[in-house]
Amino acid sequence: MESILATFGPLLVFVVLFYFLLIRPQQKRQKQVQQMQSDLNRGDKIITIGGCHGIIDAIDDKTIVIKTTDGSKITFDRSSVREVVSE
């Protein structure tokens, strides 16, 4: 019995540490990003993953239309929003 614990104990500790240090924080970040993307509204100032800054002009289930500073409108996938800028 003790030899089994000595053999699999370090492996079990490694798996638990791996979960709490890598997997769990990544799941939390992913939930926060999904929540932010689902809470997008018309008029929000955003930055896309590609670095495009703009204001949401139109929004539907999967896409958003961003009005840039020069007045042009660009359509993006909703998942391409990196952050909402609050100024």
Coordinates of C-alpha atoms in Angstrom, one line a residue:
M1 CA 0.0 0.0 0.0
E2 CA 2.8 2.4 0.9
S3 CA 4.7 1.7 -2.3
I4 CA 1.6 2.6 -4.4
L5 CA 1.3 5.9 -2.6
A6 CA 5.0 6.5 -3.0
T7 CA 4.7 5.8 -6.7
F8 CA 1.6 7.7 -7.6
G9 CA 1.7 10.4 -4.9
P10 CA 4.1 12.7 -6.7
L11 CA 2.2 12.2 -10.0
L12 CA -1.1 13.1 -8.2
V13 CA 0.5 16.2 -6.6
F14 CA 1.8 17.3 -10.1
V15 CA -1.7 16.8 -11.7
V16 CA -3.4 18.9 -8.9
L17 CA -0.8 21.7 -9.2
F18 CA -1.1 21.6 -13.0
Y19 CA -4.9 22.1 -12.7
F20 CA -4.7 25.0 -10.2
L21 CA -1.8 26.8 -11.8
L22 CA -2.7 26.4 -15.5
I23 CA -6.1 25.0 -16.3
R24 CA -8.3 26.8 -13.8
P25 CA -7.0 30.4 -14.4
Q26 CA -7.3 29.9 -18.2
Q27 CA -11.0 28.8 -17.7
K28 CA -11.6 31.9 -15.6
R29 CA -10.1 34.2 -18.2
Q30 CA -12.1 32.5 -20.9
K31 CA -15.4 33.0 -19.0
Q32 CA -14.6 36.7 -18.5
V33 CA -13.9 37.2 -22.2
Q34 CA -17.1 35.4 -23.1
Q35 CA -19.1 37.5 -20.6
M36 CA -17.5 40.7 -22.0
Q37 CA -18.3 39.7 -25.5
S38 CA -21.9 38.9 -24.7
D39 CA -22.4 42.2 -22.9
L40 CA -21.4 44.3 -25.9
N41 CA -23.8 47.2 -26.7
R42 CA -24.2 49.7 -29.4
G43 CA -22.0 52.8 -28.7
D44 CA -19.3 50.9 -26.7
K45 CA -15.7 51.9 -27.5
I46 CA -13.7 48.8 -28.2
I47 CA -10.4 47.4 -29.4
T48 CA -10.3 44.3 -31.6
I49 CA -7.7 41.6 -31.4
G50 CA -6.1 43.1 -34.5
G51 CA -5.7 46.5 -32.8
C52 CA -8.6 48.3 -34.6
H53 CA -10.1 51.0 -32.3
G54 CA -13.7 52.1 -32.9
I55 CA -17.3 52.4 -31.7
I56 CA -19.9 49.7 -32.1
D57 CA -22.4 51.0 -34.7
A58 CA -24.5 47.8 -35.1
I59 CA -24.5 44.5 -33.4
D60 CA -26.2 41.1 -33.9
D61 CA -25.6 37.5 -32.7
K62 CA -22.3 36.8 -34.5
T63 CA -21.1 40.1 -36.0
I64 CA -20.5 43.7 -35.1
V65 CA -20.1 46.8 -37.2
I66 CA -17.4 49.2 -36.0
K67 CA -17.3 52.8 -36.9
T68 CA -13.7 53.9 -37.0
T69 CA -12.3 57.4 -36.3
D70 CA -12.3 58.3 -40.0
G71 CA -16.0 57.4 -40.3
S72 CA -15.6 54.2 -42.2
K73 CA -17.5 51.1 -41.1
I74 CA -15.9 47.7 -40.7
T75 CA -17.7 44.4 -40.0
F76 CA -16.0 42.0 -37.5
D77 CA -16.9 38.8 -35.8
R78 CA -18.1 39.4 -32.3
S79 CA -15.4 37.1 -31.0
S80 CA -12.7 39.4 -32.4
V81 CA -13.3 42.0 -29.6
R82 CA -10.4 42.1 -27.2
E83 CA -11.6 44.7 -24.8
V84 CA -14.1 47.4 -24.1
V85 CA -12.4 50.8 -23.5
S86 CA -14.0 52.8 -20.7
E87 CA -13.0 56.4 -20.8

